[in-house]
PDB file of C-alpha atoms in Angstrom:
ATOM      1  CA  MET A   1       5.016  15.252 -18.828  1.00  0.00           C
ATOM      2  CA  ARG A   2       6.793  11.931 -18.255  1.00  0.00           C
ATOM      3  CA  THR A   3       9.163  10.361 -20.723  1.00  0.00           C
ATOM      4  CA  HIS A   4       8.387   6.832 -21.935  1.00  0.00           C
ATOM      5  CA  LYS A   5      11.090   5.474 -19.599  1.00  0.00           C
ATOM      6  CA  GLN A   6       9.681   7.401 -16.603  1.00  0.00           C
ATOM      7  CA  ALA A   7       6.146   6.222 -17.395  1.00  0.00           C
ATOM      8  CA  ALA A   8       7.283   2.590 -17.594  1.00  0.00           C
ATOM      9  CA  ALA A   9       9.098   2.889 -14.244  1.00  0.00           C
ATOM     10  CA  TRP A  10       6.017   4.526 -12.665  1.00  0.00           C
ATOM     11  CA  GLU A  11       3.756   1.737 -13.943  1.00  0.00           C
ATOM     12  CA  ARG A  12       6.115  -0.961 -12.587  1.00  0.00           C
ATOM     13  CA  ASP A  13       6.209   0.779  -9.210  1.00  0.00           C
ATOM     14  CA  CYS A  14       2.413   1.071  -9.172  1.00  0.00           C
ATOM     15  CA  ARG A  15       2.056  -2.664  -9.911  1.00  0.00           C
ATOM     16  CA  PHE A  16       4.297  -3.585  -6.971  1.00  0.00           C
ATOM     17  CA  HIS A  17       2.493  -1.051  -4.760  1.00  0.00           C
ATOM     18  CA  GLU A  18      -0.932  -2.564  -5.491  1.00  0.00           C
ATOM     19  CA  ALA A  19       0.425  -6.121  -5.335  1.00  0.00           C
ATOM     20  CA  GLY A  20       1.830  -5.370  -1.861  1.00  0.00           C
ATOM     21  CA  HIS A  21      -1.587  -4.185  -0.672  1.00  0.00           C
ATOM     22  CA  ALA A  22      -3.359  -7.202  -2.139  1.00  0.00           C
ATOM     23  CA  VAL A  23      -0.983  -9.853  -0.796  1.00  0.00           C
ATOM     24  CA  VAL A  24      -0.881  -8.498   2.753  1.00  0.00           C
ATOM     25  CA  HIS A  25      -4.642  -7.891   2.957  1.00  0.00           C
ATOM     26  CA  TYR A  26      -5.157 -11.454   1.712  1.00  0.00           C
ATOM     27  CA  LEU A  27      -2.696 -12.848   4.276  1.00  0.00           C
ATOM     28  CA  CYS A  28      -4.557 -10.911   6.983  1.00  0.00           C
ATOM     29  CA  GLY A  29      -7.804 -12.651   6.030  1.00  0.00           C
ATOM     30  CA  ASP A  30      -9.464  -9.917   3.982  1.00  0.00           C
ATOM     31  CA  PHE A  31     -11.379 -10.677   0.792  1.00  0.00           C
ATOM     32  CA  ILE A  32      -9.802  -9.164  -2.331  1.00  0.00           C
ATOM     33  CA  GLN A  33     -12.545  -8.098  -4.742  1.00  0.00           C
ATOM     34  CA  GLN A  34     -10.484  -6.416  -7.437  1.00  0.00           C
ATOM     35  CA  ILE A  35      -6.946  -5.205  -8.147  1.00  0.00           C
ATOM     36  CA  TYR A  36      -6.208  -2.550 -10.756  1.00  0.00           C
ATOM     37  CA  SER A  37      -2.967  -0.910 -11.789  1.00  0.00           C
ATOM     38  CA  GLY A  38      -3.132   1.696 -14.532  1.00  0.00           C
ATOM     39  CA  ILE A  39      -0.969   4.355 -16.081  1.00  0.00           C
ATOM     40  CA  ASP A  40      -1.506   6.981 -13.389  1.00  0.00           C
ATOM     41  CA  ASP A  41      -3.025   5.125 -10.466  1.00  0.00           C
ATOM     42  CA  GLY A  42      -4.154   1.863  -9.027  1.00  0.00           C
ATOM     43  CA  TYR A  43      -6.375   0.418  -6.345  1.00  0.00           C
ATOM     44  CA  VAL A  44      -7.263  -2.716  -4.468  1.00  0.00           C
ATOM     45  CA  LYS A  45     -10.900  -3.208  -3.485  1.00  0.00           C
ATOM     46  CA  VAL A  46     -10.897  -5.084  -0.198  1.00  0.00           C
ATOM     47  CA  THR A  47     -13.728  -6.294   2.007  1.00  0.00           C
ATOM     48  CA  THR A  48     -12.706  -5.945   5.644  1.00  0.00           C
ATOM     49  CA  ARG A  49     -14.939  -5.976   8.707  1.00  0.00           C
ATOM     50  CA  VAL A  50     -15.620  -2.600  10.308  1.00  0.00           C
ATOM     51  CA  ASP A  51     -17.277  -1.531  13.550  1.00  0.00           C
ATOM     52  CA  SER A  52     -20.183   0.888  14.019  1.00  0.00           C
ATOM     53  CA  ARG A  53     -17.833   3.902  13.658  1.00  0.00           C
ATOM     54  CA  ASN A  54     -16.573   2.486  10.344  1.00  0.00           C
ATOM     55  CA  HIS A  55     -13.196   1.664  11.900  1.00  0.00           C
ATOM     56  CA  PRO A  56     -11.567  -1.673  11.054  1.00  0.00           C
ATOM     57  CA  MET A  57     -12.313  -4.502  13.486  1.00  0.00           C
ATOM     58  CA  ARG A  58      -8.643  -5.516  13.350  1.00  0.00           C
ATOM     59  CA  PRO A  59      -6.863  -2.167  13.181  1.00  0.00           C
ATOM     60  CA  LYS A  60      -3.293  -3.506  13.165  1.00  0.00           C
ATOM     61  CA  GLU A  61      -3.949  -5.876  10.263  1.00  0.00           C
ATOM     62  CA  TYR A  62      -5.771  -3.123   8.385  1.00  0.00           C
ATOM     63  CA  MET A  63      -2.885  -0.689   8.915  1.00  0.00           C
ATOM     64  CA  VAL A  64      -0.300  -3.275   7.838  1.00  0.00           C
ATOM     65  CA  GLY A  65      -2.334  -3.967   4.671  1.00  0.00           C
ATOM     66  CA  THR A  66      -2.709  -0.254   4.007  1.00  0.00           C
ATOM     67  CA  MET A  67       0.982   0.386   4.573  1.00  0.00           C
ATOM     68  CA  ALA A  68       2.003  -2.604   2.426  1.00  0.00           C
ATOM     69  CA  GLY A  69       1.694  -0.727  -0.854  1.00  0.00           C
ATOM     70  CA  HIS A  70       4.320   1.848  -0.009  1.00  0.00           C
ATOM     71  CA  VAL A  71       6.581  -0.643   1.763  1.00  0.00           C
ATOM     72  CA  ALA A  72       6.435  -2.988  -1.260  1.00  0.00           C
ATOM     73  CA  SER A  73       7.356  -0.073  -3.529  1.00  0.00           C
ATOM     74  CA  CYS A  74      10.321   0.745  -1.282  1.00  0.00           C
ATOM     75  CA  MET A  75      11.424  -2.892  -1.295  1.00  0.00           C
ATOM     76  CA  PHE A  76      11.081  -3.098  -5.084  1.00  0.00           C
ATOM     77  CA  ARG A  77      13.208   0.050  -5.486  1.00  0.00           C
ATOM     78  CA  ASP A  78      15.589  -1.106  -2.727  1.00  0.00           C
ATOM     79  CA  GLN A  79      14.892   2.014  -0.664  1.00  0.00           C
ATOM     80  CA  LYS A  80      14.443   2.449   3.072  1.00  0.00           C
ATOM     81  CA  PHE A  81      10.947   3.225   4.379  1.00  0.00           C
ATOM     82  CA  SER A  82      10.458   6.804   5.569  1.00  0.00           C
ATOM     83  CA  TRP A  83       7.123   7.883   7.052  1.00  0.00           C
ATOM     84  CA  ARG A  84       7.870  11.564   6.393  1.00  0.00           C
ATOM     85  CA  LYS A  85       8.746  10.979   2.726  1.00  0.00           C
ATOM     86  CA  TRP A  86       5.718   8.740   2.297  1.00  0.00           C
ATOM     87  CA  TYR A  87       3.331  11.273   3.794  1.00  0.00           C
ATOM     88  CA  GLU A  88       4.857  14.175   1.862  1.00  0.00           C
ATOM     89  CA  SER A  89       4.730  12.262  -1.431  1.00  0.00           C
ATOM     90  CA  GLU A  90       1.079  11.387  -0.868  1.00  0.00           C
ATOM     91  CA  LEU A  91       0.208  15.019  -0.157  1.00  0.00           C
ATOM     92  CA  ARG A  92       1.073  15.643  -3.808  1.00  0.00           C
ATOM     93  CA  SER A  93      -1.291  12.967  -5.136  1.00  0.00           C
ATOM     94  CA  VAL A  94      -4.464  14.846  -5.940  1.00  0.00           C
ATOM     95  CA  GLY A  95      -7.948  13.382  -5.857  1.00  0.00           C
ATOM     96  CA  SER A  96      -7.276  10.205  -3.920  1.00  0.00           C
ATOM     97  CA  VAL A  97      -7.646   9.117  -0.334  1.00  0.00           C
ATOM     98  CA  CYS A  98      -4.068   8.721   0.776  1.00  0.00           C
ATOM     99  CA  ASP A  99      -2.958   5.517   2.467  1.00  0.00           C
ATOM    100  CA  SER A 100      -0.906   7.549   4.946  1.00  0.00           C
ATOM    101  CA  ASP A 101      -4.015   9.527   5.955  1.00  0.00           C
ATOM    102  CA  LYS A 102      -5.871   6.269   6.684  1.00  0.00           C
ATOM    103  CA  ILE A 103      -2.988   5.196   8.942  1.00  0.00           C
ATOM    104  CA  ARG A 104      -2.946   8.566  10.727  1.00  0.00           C
ATOM    105  CA  GLN A 105      -6.695   8.436  11.391  1.00  0.00           C
ATOM    106  CA  ILE A 106      -6.501   4.965  12.911  1.00  0.00           C
ATOM    107  CA  MET A 107      -3.402   5.891  14.929  1.00  0.00           C
ATOM    108  CA  GLU A 108      -5.317   8.755  16.519  1.00  0.00           C
ATOM    109  CA  VAL A 109      -7.775   6.174  17.879  1.00  0.00           C
ATOM    110  CA  GLU A 110      -5.305   3.364  18.637  1.00  0.00           C
ATOM    111  CA  CYS A 111      -2.424   5.418  20.000  1.00  0.00           C
ATOM    112  CA  PRO A 112      -3.875   8.775  21.166  1.00  0.00           C
ATOM    113  CA  ASP A 113      -1.269   9.584  23.811  1.00  0.00           C
ATOM    114  CA  GLY A 114       1.566   7.327  22.701  1.00  0.00           C
ATOM    115  CA  ASP A 115       4.470   7.763  20.381  1.00  0.00           C
ATOM    116  CA  GLN A 116       2.806   7.435  16.983  1.00  0.00           C
ATOM    117  CA  ARG A 117       6.087   7.661  15.069  1.00  0.00           C
ATOM    118  CA  LYS A 118       7.486   4.695  16.996  1.00  0.00           C
ATOM    119  CA  ALA A 119       4.265   2.721  16.442  1.00  0.00           C
ATOM    120  CA  ILE A 120       4.287   3.522  12.708  1.00  0.00           C
ATOM    121  CA  ASN A 121       7.925   2.485  12.376  1.00  0.00           C
ATOM    122  CA  GLN A 122       7.088  -0.812  14.101  1.00  0.00           C
ATOM    123  CA  LEU A 123       4.161  -1.322  11.717  1.00  0.00           C
ATOM    124  CA  ALA A 124       6.504  -0.662   8.784  1.00  0.00           C
ATOM    125  CA  ALA A 125       8.976  -3.241  10.125  1.00  0.00           C
ATOM    126  CA  ASP A 126       6.167  -5.803  10.584  1.00  0.00           C
ATOM    127  CA  THR A 127       4.892  -5.050   7.084  1.00  0.00           C
ATOM    128  CA  LYS A 128       8.353  -5.406   5.530  1.00  0.00           C
ATOM    129  CA  SER A 129       8.882  -8.724   7.322  1.00  0.00           C
ATOM    130  CA  LEU A 130       5.560 -10.087   6.053  1.00  0.00           C
ATOM    131  CA  LEU A 131       6.247  -8.889   2.502  1.00  0.00           C
ATOM    132  CA  ALA A 132       9.777 -10.329   2.510  1.00  0.00           C
ATOM    133  CA  LYS A 133       8.434 -13.703   3.626  1.00  0.00           C
ATOM    134  CA  HIS A 134       5.886 -13.680   0.783  1.00  0.00           C
ATOM    135  CA  TRP A 135       7.778 -11.677  -1.853  1.00  0.00           C
ATOM    136  CA  ASP A 136       7.220 -14.404  -4.448  1.00  0.00           C
ATOM    137  CA  LEU A 137       3.465 -13.746  -4.188  1.00  0.00           C
ATOM    138  CA  VAL A 138       3.993  -9.994  -4.577  1.00  0.00           C
ATOM    139  CA  GLU A 139       6.030 -10.619  -7.745  1.00  0.00           C
ATOM    140  CA  LEU A 140       3.377 -13.022  -9.040  1.00  0.00           C
ATOM    141  CA  VAL A 141       0.546 -10.508  -8.522  1.00  0.00           C
ATOM    142  CA  ALA A 142       2.641  -7.678 -10.036  1.00  0.00           C
ATOM    143  CA  ALA A 143       3.347  -9.869 -13.086  1.00  0.00           C
ATOM    144  CA  LYS A 144      -0.362 -10.658 -13.439  1.00  0.00           C
ATOM    145  CA  LEU A 145      -1.157  -6.932 -13.308  1.00  0.00           C
ATOM    146  CA  GLU A 146       1.397  -6.338 -16.065  1.00  0.00           C
ATOM    147  CA  THR A 147      -0.228  -9.061 -18.183  1.00  0.00           C
ATOM    148  CA  GLN A 148      -3.672  -7.513 -17.652  1.00  0.00           C
ATOM    149  CA  ARG A 149      -2.331  -4.091 -18.590  1.00  0.00           C
ATOM    150  CA  SER A 150      -0.761  -5.360 -21.823  1.00  0.00           C
ATOM    151  CA  GLU A 151      -4.012  -7.169 -22.697  1.00  0.00           C
ATOM    152  CA  GLU A 152      -5.878  -3.838 -22.384  1.00  0.00           C
ATOM    153  CA  HIS A 153      -3.782  -2.408 -25.225  1.00  0.00           C
TER     154      HIS A 153
END
């Protein structure tokens, strides 16, 4: 069980995670239907175009938007991005489709014989650059999520 301080830190991190997703998906031209950040989880409902195999029409933009949640959390906590740590941490989150799994599935199609680790690290760098350029929007969305959360109580 989390202490009150740990719960508050988790909620703040979740708000920045979901705000990162929302801002980058929006900047990539996707339609944001809903953003939610709760006590134990959060989500962003996004409308993005997919092909007949249900793969994104713009895979790089989709992967950057998907990766943006974790990268925004790392930036908020002033930590360096690590694919291994991200993937391992998401293996522990039960009952949700992990962002890192979505990236891995697309990478298998986009980079079947290439160096996936190098491609993922480049995506993370691109994502961080985009978030840094628009960090004021991430903070604004995170603040709005906090306001919504406090209005629920």
